[in-house]
mmCIF file of C-alpha atoms in Angstrom:
data_model
loop_
_atom_site.group_PDB
_atom_site.id
_atom_site.type_symbol
_atom_site.label_atom_id
_atom_site.label_comp_id
_atom_site.label_asym_id
_atom_site.label_seq_id
_atom_site.Cartn_x
_atom_site.Cartn_y
_atom_site.Cartn_z
ATOM 1 C CA MET A 42 -38.088 146.391 77.749
ATOM 2 C CA ALA A 43 -36.561 145.394 81.086
ATOM 3 C CA LEU A 44 -34.707 142.459 79.547
ATOM 4 C CA ARG A 45 -33.401 144.664 76.720
ATOM 5 C CA SER A 46 -32.110 147.139 79.308
ATOM 6 C CA GLU A 47 -30.454 144.307 81.219
ATOM 7 C CA PHE A 48 -28.919 143.030 77.974
ATOM 8 C CA LEU A 49 -27.336 146.432 77.294
ATOM 9 C CA LEU A 50 -26.205 146.704 80.910
ATOM 10 C CA LEU A 51 -24.563 143.282 80.655
ATOM 11 C CA ALA A 52 -22.661 144.300 77.511
ATOM 12 C CA ALA A 53 -21.622 147.567 79.176
ATOM 13 C CA LEU A 54 -20.386 145.743 82.284
ATOM 14 C CA TRP A 55 -18.401 143.127 80.399
ATOM 15 C CA GLY A 56 -17.011 145.816 78.103
ATOM 16 C CA ALA A 57 -15.877 147.740 81.185
ATOM 17 C CA SER A 58 -14.137 144.671 82.623
ATOM 18 C CA PHE A 59 -11.171 145.207 80.289
ATOM 19 C CA LEU A 60 -10.813 148.800 81.456
ATOM 20 C CA PHE A 61 -10.952 147.809 85.137
ATOM 21 C CA MET A 62 -8.545 144.906 84.596
ATOM 22 C CA ARG A 63 -6.043 147.260 83.001
ATOM 23 C CA LEU A 64 -6.298 149.780 85.839
ATOM 24 C CA GLY A 65 -5.871 147.015 88.379
ATOM 25 C CA ALA A 66 -3.183 145.028 86.591
ATOM 26 C CA MET A 67 -0.869 148.008 86.147
ATOM 27 C CA GLU A 68 -0.360 147.987 89.929
ATOM 28 C CA PHE A 69 -1.345 144.501 91.058
ATOM 29 C CA GLY A 70 0.074 142.473 88.176
ATOM 30 C CA ALA A 71 -1.756 139.708 86.338
ATOM 31 C CA TRP A 72 -1.943 136.986 89.009
ATOM 32 C CA ALA A 73 -2.977 139.237 91.872
ATOM 33 C CA THR A 74 -5.542 141.012 89.682
ATOM 34 C CA ALA A 75 -7.175 137.707 88.787
ATOM 35 C CA GLY A 76 -6.973 136.421 92.365
ATOM 36 C CA VAL A 77 -8.553 139.486 93.944
ATOM 37 C CA ARG A 78 -11.236 139.577 91.232
ATOM 38 C CA VAL A 79 -12.464 136.015 91.794
ATOM 39 C CA PHE A 80 -12.276 136.370 95.589
ATOM 40 C CA ILE A 81 -14.482 139.461 95.486
ATOM 41 C CA ALA A 82 -16.888 137.721 93.092
ATOM 42 C CA SER A 83 -17.060 134.712 95.443
ATOM 43 C CA VAL A 84 -17.886 136.911 98.421
ATOM 44 C CA PHE A 85 -20.597 138.600 96.347
ATOM 45 C CA LEU A 86 -22.165 135.399 94.968
ATOM 46 C CA LEU A 87 -22.037 133.117 98.021
ATOM 47 C CA PRO A 88 -24.812 134.880 99.988
ATOM 48 C CA ILE A 89 -27.029 134.770 96.891
ATOM 49 C CA LEU A 90 -26.357 131.032 96.552
ATOM 50 C CA PHE A 91 -27.400 130.442 100.179
ATOM 51 C CA TRP A 92 -30.423 132.706 99.779
ATOM 52 C CA ARG A 93 -31.570 130.691 96.754
ATOM 53 C CA GLY A 94 -31.092 127.445 98.702
ATOM 54 C CA ARG A 95 -28.553 125.986 96.266
ATOM 55 C CA TRP A 96 -25.719 125.013 98.633
ATOM 56 C CA ALA A 97 -26.601 121.304 98.467
ATOM 57 C CA ASP A 98 -26.425 121.429 94.658
ATOM 58 C CA LEU A 99 -22.922 122.869 94.896
ATOM 59 C CA ARG A 100 -21.738 120.126 97.259
ATOM 60 C CA LEU A 101 -23.221 117.456 94.991
ATOM 61 C CA ASN A 102 -21.276 118.702 91.942
ATOM 62 C CA LEU A 103 -18.293 120.186 93.715
ATOM 63 C CA ARG A 104 -15.366 118.585 91.886
ATOM 64 C CA PRO A 105 -16.392 119.295 88.264
ATOM 65 C CA ILE A 106 -17.541 122.810 89.209
ATOM 66 C CA LEU A 107 -14.221 123.600 90.865
ATOM 67 C CA PHE A 108 -12.461 122.370 87.722
ATOM 68 C CA VAL A 109 -14.649 124.659 85.608
ATOM 69 C CA GLY A 110 -13.432 127.501 87.818
ATOM 70 C CA VAL A 111 -9.884 126.805 86.673
ATOM 71 C CA LEU A 112 -10.805 126.912 82.974
ATOM 72 C CA ASN A 113 -13.560 129.515 82.986
ATOM 73 C CA SER A 114 -12.211 132.054 85.474
ATOM 74 C CA ALA A 115 -8.764 131.554 86.993
ATOM 75 C CA LEU A 116 -6.695 131.062 83.846
ATOM 76 C CA PRO A 117 -8.580 133.378 81.425
ATOM 77 C CA PHE A 118 -8.823 136.211 83.980
ATOM 78 C CA ALA A 119 -5.062 136.000 84.602
ATOM 79 C CA LEU A 120 -4.328 135.829 80.875
ATOM 80 C CA TYR A 121 -6.465 138.892 80.110
ATOM 81 C CA ALA A 122 -4.963 140.808 83.033
ATOM 82 C CA PHE A 123 -1.543 140.037 81.561
ATOM 83 C CA ALA A 124 -2.617 140.987 78.034
ATOM 84 C CA VAL A 125 -4.192 144.379 78.763
ATOM 85 C CA GLN A 126 -0.882 145.613 80.120
ATOM 86 C CA SER A 127 0.510 145.461 76.568
ATOM 87 C CA VAL A 128 -2.416 145.801 74.135
ATOM 88 C CA SER A 129 -5.414 148.114 74.097
ATOM 89 C CA THR A 130 -8.546 147.124 75.968
ATOM 90 C CA GLY A 131 -10.464 147.392 72.687
ATOM 91 C CA LEU A 132 -8.242 144.867 70.931
ATOM 92 C CA ALA A 133 -8.463 142.499 73.907
ATOM 93 C CA ALA A 134 -12.265 142.735 73.815
ATOM 94 C CA ILE A 135 -12.369 142.046 70.071
ATOM 95 C CA LEU A 136 -10.189 138.965 70.543
ATOM 96 C CA ASN A 137 -12.463 137.930 73.414
ATOM 97 C CA ALA A 138 -15.324 137.912 70.906
ATOM 98 C CA THR A 139 -13.769 134.803 69.353
ATOM 99 C CA SER A 140 -14.868 132.775 72.413
ATOM 100 C CA PRO A 141 -17.891 131.275 70.575
ATOM 101 C CA LEU A 142 -15.563 130.307 67.720
ATOM 102 C CA MET A 143 -13.268 128.484 70.140
ATOM 103 C CA GLY A 144 -16.316 126.880 71.699
ATOM 104 C CA ALA A 145 -17.501 125.585 68.327
ATOM 105 C CA LEU A 146 -14.009 124.349 67.439
ATOM 106 C CA VAL A 147 -13.554 122.490 70.743
ATOM 107 C CA ALA A 148 -17.065 120.994 70.496
ATOM 108 C CA TRP A 149 -16.165 119.737 67.012
ATOM 109 C CA LEU A 150 -12.905 118.128 68.145
ATOM 110 C CA TRP A 151 -14.055 116.876 71.559
ATOM 111 C CA LEU A 152 -17.795 116.259 71.336
ATOM 112 C CA ASP A 153 -17.780 115.367 67.622
ATOM 113 C CA GLU A 154 -20.280 118.122 66.829
ATOM 114 C CA ARG A 155 -19.379 118.460 63.174
ATOM 115 C CA PRO A 156 -20.099 121.941 61.842
ATOM 116 C CA GLY A 157 -22.383 122.502 58.861
ATOM 117 C CA ARG A 158 -21.181 124.568 55.942
ATOM 118 C CA TRP A 159 -22.287 127.910 57.441
ATOM 119 C CA ARG A 160 -20.667 127.161 60.794
ATOM 120 C CA ALA A 161 -17.463 126.044 59.084
ATOM 121 C CA LEU A 162 -17.491 129.254 57.057
ATOM 122 C CA GLY A 163 -17.998 131.178 60.294
ATOM 123 C CA LEU A 164 -14.970 129.532 61.894
ATOM 124 C CA LEU A 165 -12.795 130.390 58.908
ATOM 125 C CA THR A 166 -14.140 133.946 58.736
ATOM 126 C CA GLY A 167 -13.726 134.573 62.455
ATOM 127 C CA PHE A 168 -10.154 133.357 62.592
ATOM 128 C CA GLY A 169 -9.464 135.332 59.431
ATOM 129 C CA GLY A 170 -10.539 138.402 61.374
ATOM 130 C CA VAL A 171 -8.093 137.496 64.136
ATOM 131 C CA ALA A 172 -5.341 137.228 61.535
ATOM 132 C CA LEU A 173 -6.271 140.664 60.180
ATOM 133 C CA LEU A 174 -6.077 142.153 63.666
ATOM 134 C CA SER A 175 -2.842 140.457 64.624
ATOM 135 C CA TRP A 176 -0.848 140.247 61.393
ATOM 136 C CA ASN A 177 1.153 143.437 61.858
ATOM 137 C CA LYS A 178 1.566 142.933 65.618
ATOM 138 C CA LEU A 179 3.067 139.458 65.754
ATOM 139 C CA GLY A 180 6.792 139.265 65.292
ATOM 140 C CA VAL A 181 10.165 138.914 66.900
ATOM 141 C CA GLN A 182 10.536 142.671 67.356
ATOM 142 C CA ASP A 183 7.429 143.047 69.527
ATOM 143 C CA HIS A 184 7.513 140.251 72.061
ATOM 144 C CA GLU A 185 5.160 141.884 74.559
ATOM 145 C CA THR A 186 2.374 142.422 72.041
ATOM 146 C CA THR A 187 2.851 138.955 70.576
ATOM 147 C CA TRP A 188 2.509 137.310 73.992
ATOM 148 C CA ALA A 189 -0.463 139.523 74.858
ATOM 149 C CA ILE A 190 -2.379 138.474 71.716
ATOM 150 C CA LEU A 191 -1.537 134.821 72.332
ATOM 151 C CA ALA A 192 -2.711 135.245 75.936
ATOM 152 C CA CYS A 193 -6.086 136.569 74.747
ATOM 153 C CA LEU A 194 -6.496 133.646 72.367
ATOM 154 C CA GLY A 195 -5.401 131.263 75.117
ATOM 155 C CA ALA A 196 -8.133 132.701 77.340
ATOM 156 C CA THR A 197 -10.787 132.141 74.677
ATOM 157 C CA LEU A 198 -9.529 128.574 74.228
ATOM 158 C CA CYS A 199 -10.005 128.067 77.975
ATOM 159 C CA TYR A 200 -13.574 129.329 77.611
ATOM 160 C CA GLY A 201 -14.170 126.924 74.729
ATOM 161 C CA ILE A 202 -12.852 123.901 76.644
ATOM 162 C CA SER A 203 -14.847 124.944 79.706
ATOM 163 C CA ALA A 204 -18.058 125.165 77.682
ATOM 164 C CA SER A 205 -17.679 121.625 76.339
ATOM 165 C CA PHE A 206 -16.677 120.261 79.755
ATOM 166 C CA THR A 207 -19.714 121.925 81.319
ATOM 167 C CA ARG A 208 -22.044 120.484 78.703
ATOM 168 C CA LYS A 209 -20.566 117.016 79.217
ATOM 169 C CA HIS A 210 -20.401 116.937 83.017
ATOM 170 C CA LEU A 211 -22.681 119.658 84.410
ATOM 171 C CA THR A 212 -25.791 119.564 82.237
ATOM 172 C CA GLY A 213 -28.833 120.396 84.351
ATOM 173 C CA VAL A 214 -26.896 122.100 87.146
ATOM 174 C CA HIS A 215 -28.322 125.532 87.982
ATOM 175 C CA PRO A 216 -26.149 128.282 86.417
ATOM 176 C CA LEU A 217 -25.874 130.155 89.739
ATOM 177 C CA VAL A 218 -24.375 127.027 91.303
ATOM 178 C CA THR A 219 -21.835 126.675 88.504
ATOM 179 C CA ALA A 220 -20.957 130.372 88.633
ATOM 180 C CA THR A 221 -20.487 130.549 92.388
ATOM 181 C CA GLY A 222 -18.621 127.264 92.593
ATOM 182 C CA SER A 223 -16.380 128.208 89.711
ATOM 183 C CA GLN A 224 -15.406 131.450 91.456
ATOM 184 C CA LEU A 225 -14.608 129.486 94.609
ATOM 185 C CA GLY A 226 -12.517 127.044 92.580
ATOM 186 C CA ALA A 227 -10.704 129.910 90.881
ATOM 187 C CA SER A 228 -10.059 131.556 94.256
ATOM 188 C CA LEU A 229 -8.508 128.359 95.623
ATOM 189 C CA LEU A 230 -6.292 127.896 92.571
ATOM 190 C CA LEU A 231 -5.127 131.519 92.548
ATOM 191 C CA LEU A 232 -4.516 131.776 96.286
ATOM 192 C CA LEU A 233 -0.847 130.766 96.136
ATOM 193 C CA PRO A 234 0.029 132.591 92.864
ATOM 194 C CA THR A 235 -1.651 135.733 94.221
ATOM 195 C CA ALA A 236 0.347 135.549 97.456
ATOM 196 C CA LEU A 237 3.633 134.918 95.642
ATOM 197 C CA ALA A 238 3.018 137.672 93.066
ATOM 198 C CA TRP A 239 1.644 140.257 95.499
ATOM 199 C CA PRO A 240 3.146 143.661 94.589
ATOM 200 C CA ALA A 241 5.971 144.956 96.753
ATOM 201 C CA GLU A 242 4.558 148.480 96.531
ATOM 202 C CA PRO A 243 1.057 148.780 98.061
ATOM 203 C CA PRO A 244 -1.448 149.373 95.230
ATOM 204 C CA GLY A 245 -3.256 152.708 95.262
ATOM 205 C CA LEU A 246 -6.919 153.393 95.877
ATOM 206 C CA LYS A 247 -7.701 153.597 92.143
ATOM 207 C CA ALA A 248 -6.390 150.067 91.573
ATOM 208 C CA TRP A 249 -8.367 148.697 94.520
ATOM 209 C CA LEU A 250 -11.553 150.375 93.323
ATOM 210 C CA ALA A 251 -10.984 148.967 89.841
ATOM 211 C CA LEU A 252 -10.759 145.426 91.195
ATOM 212 C CA LEU A 253 -13.772 145.971 93.439
ATOM 213 C CA ALA A 254 -15.721 147.079 90.360
ATOM 214 C CA VAL A 255 -14.565 144.185 88.184
ATOM 215 C CA GLY A 256 -15.287 141.691 90.953
ATOM 216 C CA VAL A 257 -18.738 142.910 91.997
ATOM 217 C CA LEU A 258 -20.088 144.503 88.816
ATOM 218 C CA CYS A 259 -18.320 142.783 85.922
ATOM 219 C CA THR A 260 -18.230 139.312 87.468
ATOM 220 C CA GLY A 261 -20.841 138.884 90.227
ATOM 221 C CA LEU A 262 -23.635 141.115 88.911
ATOM 222 C CA ALA A 263 -22.845 140.300 85.277
ATOM 223 C CA TYR A 264 -23.253 136.577 85.960
ATOM 224 C CA ILE A 265 -26.687 137.170 87.437
ATOM 225 C CA LEU A 266 -27.778 139.239 84.431
ATOM 226 C CA PHE A 267 -26.393 136.650 82.029
ATOM 227 C CA PHE A 268 -28.295 133.855 83.767
ATOM 228 C CA ARG A 269 -31.513 135.848 83.497
ATOM 229 C CA GLN A 270 -30.915 136.219 79.768
ATOM 230 C CA ILE A 271 -30.367 132.471 79.432
ATOM 231 C CA ASP A 272 -33.504 131.687 81.446
ATOM 232 C CA ARG A 273 -35.713 134.077 79.448
ATOM 233 C CA ASN A 274 -34.218 133.985 75.950
ATOM 234 C CA GLY A 275 -32.095 130.844 75.736
ATOM 235 C CA PRO A 276 -28.300 130.428 75.475
ATOM 236 C CA THR A 277 -27.954 131.305 71.779
ATOM 237 C CA GLN A 278 -29.761 134.613 72.144
ATOM 238 C CA ALA A 279 -27.865 135.392 75.353
ATOM 239 C CA MET A 280 -24.584 134.770 73.519
ATOM 240 C CA THR A 281 -25.303 137.683 71.192
ATOM 241 C CA VAL A 282 -24.034 139.968 73.963
ATOM 242 C CA THR A 283 -20.642 139.105 72.445
ATOM 243 C CA PHE A 284 -21.407 141.518 69.607
ATOM 244 C CA LEU A 285 -21.745 144.558 71.866
ATOM 245 C CA ILE A 286 -18.868 143.987 74.304
ATOM 246 C CA PRO A 287 -16.106 145.194 71.924
ATOM 247 C CA LEU A 288 -18.095 148.343 71.136
ATOM 248 C CA PHE A 289 -18.313 149.303 74.796
ATOM 249 C CA ALA A 290 -14.699 148.337 75.455
ATOM 250 C CA ILE A 291 -13.440 150.441 72.536
ATOM 251 C CA LEU A 292 -15.537 153.428 73.665
ATOM 252 C CA TYR A 293 -14.275 153.163 77.248
ATOM 253 C CA GLY A 294 -10.679 152.783 76.127
ATOM 254 C CA ALA A 295 -10.849 155.751 73.759
ATOM 255 C CA ALA A 296 -12.707 158.040 76.176
ATOM 256 C CA LEU A 297 -10.962 157.169 79.444
ATOM 257 C CA LEU A 298 -7.540 155.833 78.445
ATOM 258 C CA GLY A 299 -6.948 157.736 75.211
ATOM 259 C CA GLU A 300 -6.541 154.527 73.207
ATOM 260 C CA ALA A 301 -6.447 154.880 69.446
ATOM 261 C CA VAL A 302 -9.137 153.277 67.295
ATOM 262 C CA THR A 303 -7.658 152.245 63.931
ATOM 263 C CA MET A 304 -9.362 151.189 60.725
ATOM 264 C CA ARG A 305 -7.631 147.813 61.045
ATOM 265 C CA MET A 306 -9.319 147.332 64.438
ATOM 266 C CA VAL A 307 -12.713 148.277 63.045
ATOM 267 C CA ALA A 308 -12.319 146.039 59.979
ATOM 268 C CA GLY A 309 -11.001 143.154 62.048
ATOM 269 C CA ALA A 310 -13.853 143.509 64.549
ATOM 270 C CA ILE A 311 -16.443 143.388 61.758
ATOM 271 C CA VAL A 312 -14.889 140.256 60.236
ATOM 272 C CA VAL A 313 -14.657 138.535 63.643
ATOM 273 C CA LEU A 314 -18.275 139.308 64.529
ATOM 274 C CA VAL A 315 -19.567 138.156 61.135
ATOM 275 C CA GLY A 316 -17.699 134.911 61.734
ATOM 276 C CA VAL A 317 -19.234 134.574 65.203
ATOM 277 C CA ALA A 318 -22.734 135.197 63.786
ATOM 278 C CA LEU A 319 -22.224 132.401 61.258
ATOM 279 C CA ALA A 320 -20.599 130.035 63.757
ATOM 280 C CA VAL A 321 -23.378 130.264 66.353
ATOM 281 C CA GLY A 322 -26.150 130.072 63.768
ATOM 282 C CA LEU A 323 -27.507 133.605 64.123
ATOM 283 C CA TRP A 324 -27.098 134.340 60.411
ATOM 284 C CA PRO A 325 -28.297 133.687 57.785
ATOM 285 C CA SER A 326 -31.995 133.641 58.733
ATOM 286 C CA GLY A 327 -31.185 133.048 62.415
ATOM 287 C CA LYS A 328 -30.674 129.307 61.810
ATOM 288 C CA GLN A 329 -27.767 126.981 61.477
ATOM 289 C CA LYS A 330 -27.899 125.431 58.003
ATOM 290 C CA THR A 331 -26.063 122.372 56.864
#
């Protein structure tokens, strides 16, 4: 029961991250939003790392972990912060759900993990869902939306590359070490862009609170909950949180930001999530078939 509650809390937190990013990015801008987020997460996670006695592990694997921070936090966080200024938080969350698809595609191309027929069908189905969501939004007359959708997909590609890099170079490293080190690496990378892009007008209290929430709750605390799910249930089961994140994000956006929920969004979300279920081997019969 406790793990189920934590699973729902994790989905709720990651669903809320799109809301908080939007509230922060409207005043901070994309680069500063991402920079402040990873700095806050680093400050939150570092004491836990020391408390768990994992500092030596971080030093031993410092260079690859810092690189993971670039791919898994710095770039995708900035891309999403840019995107949610132009598209709804619900749409951004649905596109984020393609992360396992990108992971499977990158693993196929980089690690030569050839997909079986169900996984291949899942990849095609998932990207078909993306096409359904984006078809009427991409075009020369709507540059901002076009770039926002491409930014979301670019972020998921970063996640996919990061996953394969981690499997190749950081297998066996404790997840807390990777998480904390990656936030430190992201903070270092974003230090200069954050300083250069710092808003001329001082952001208001609401924007600061939004970034505090996304840094502590949606990044620091969410990582800890995710690691517990991996430890207890395994990575495949933990990945199923992907299915609930868009639901929470859409609910938050509709209730708190007045964002519209269209039938195209609902249909596209269903197609994407069916594709993800096939691609990660959760359906049919909870196994990947060849």
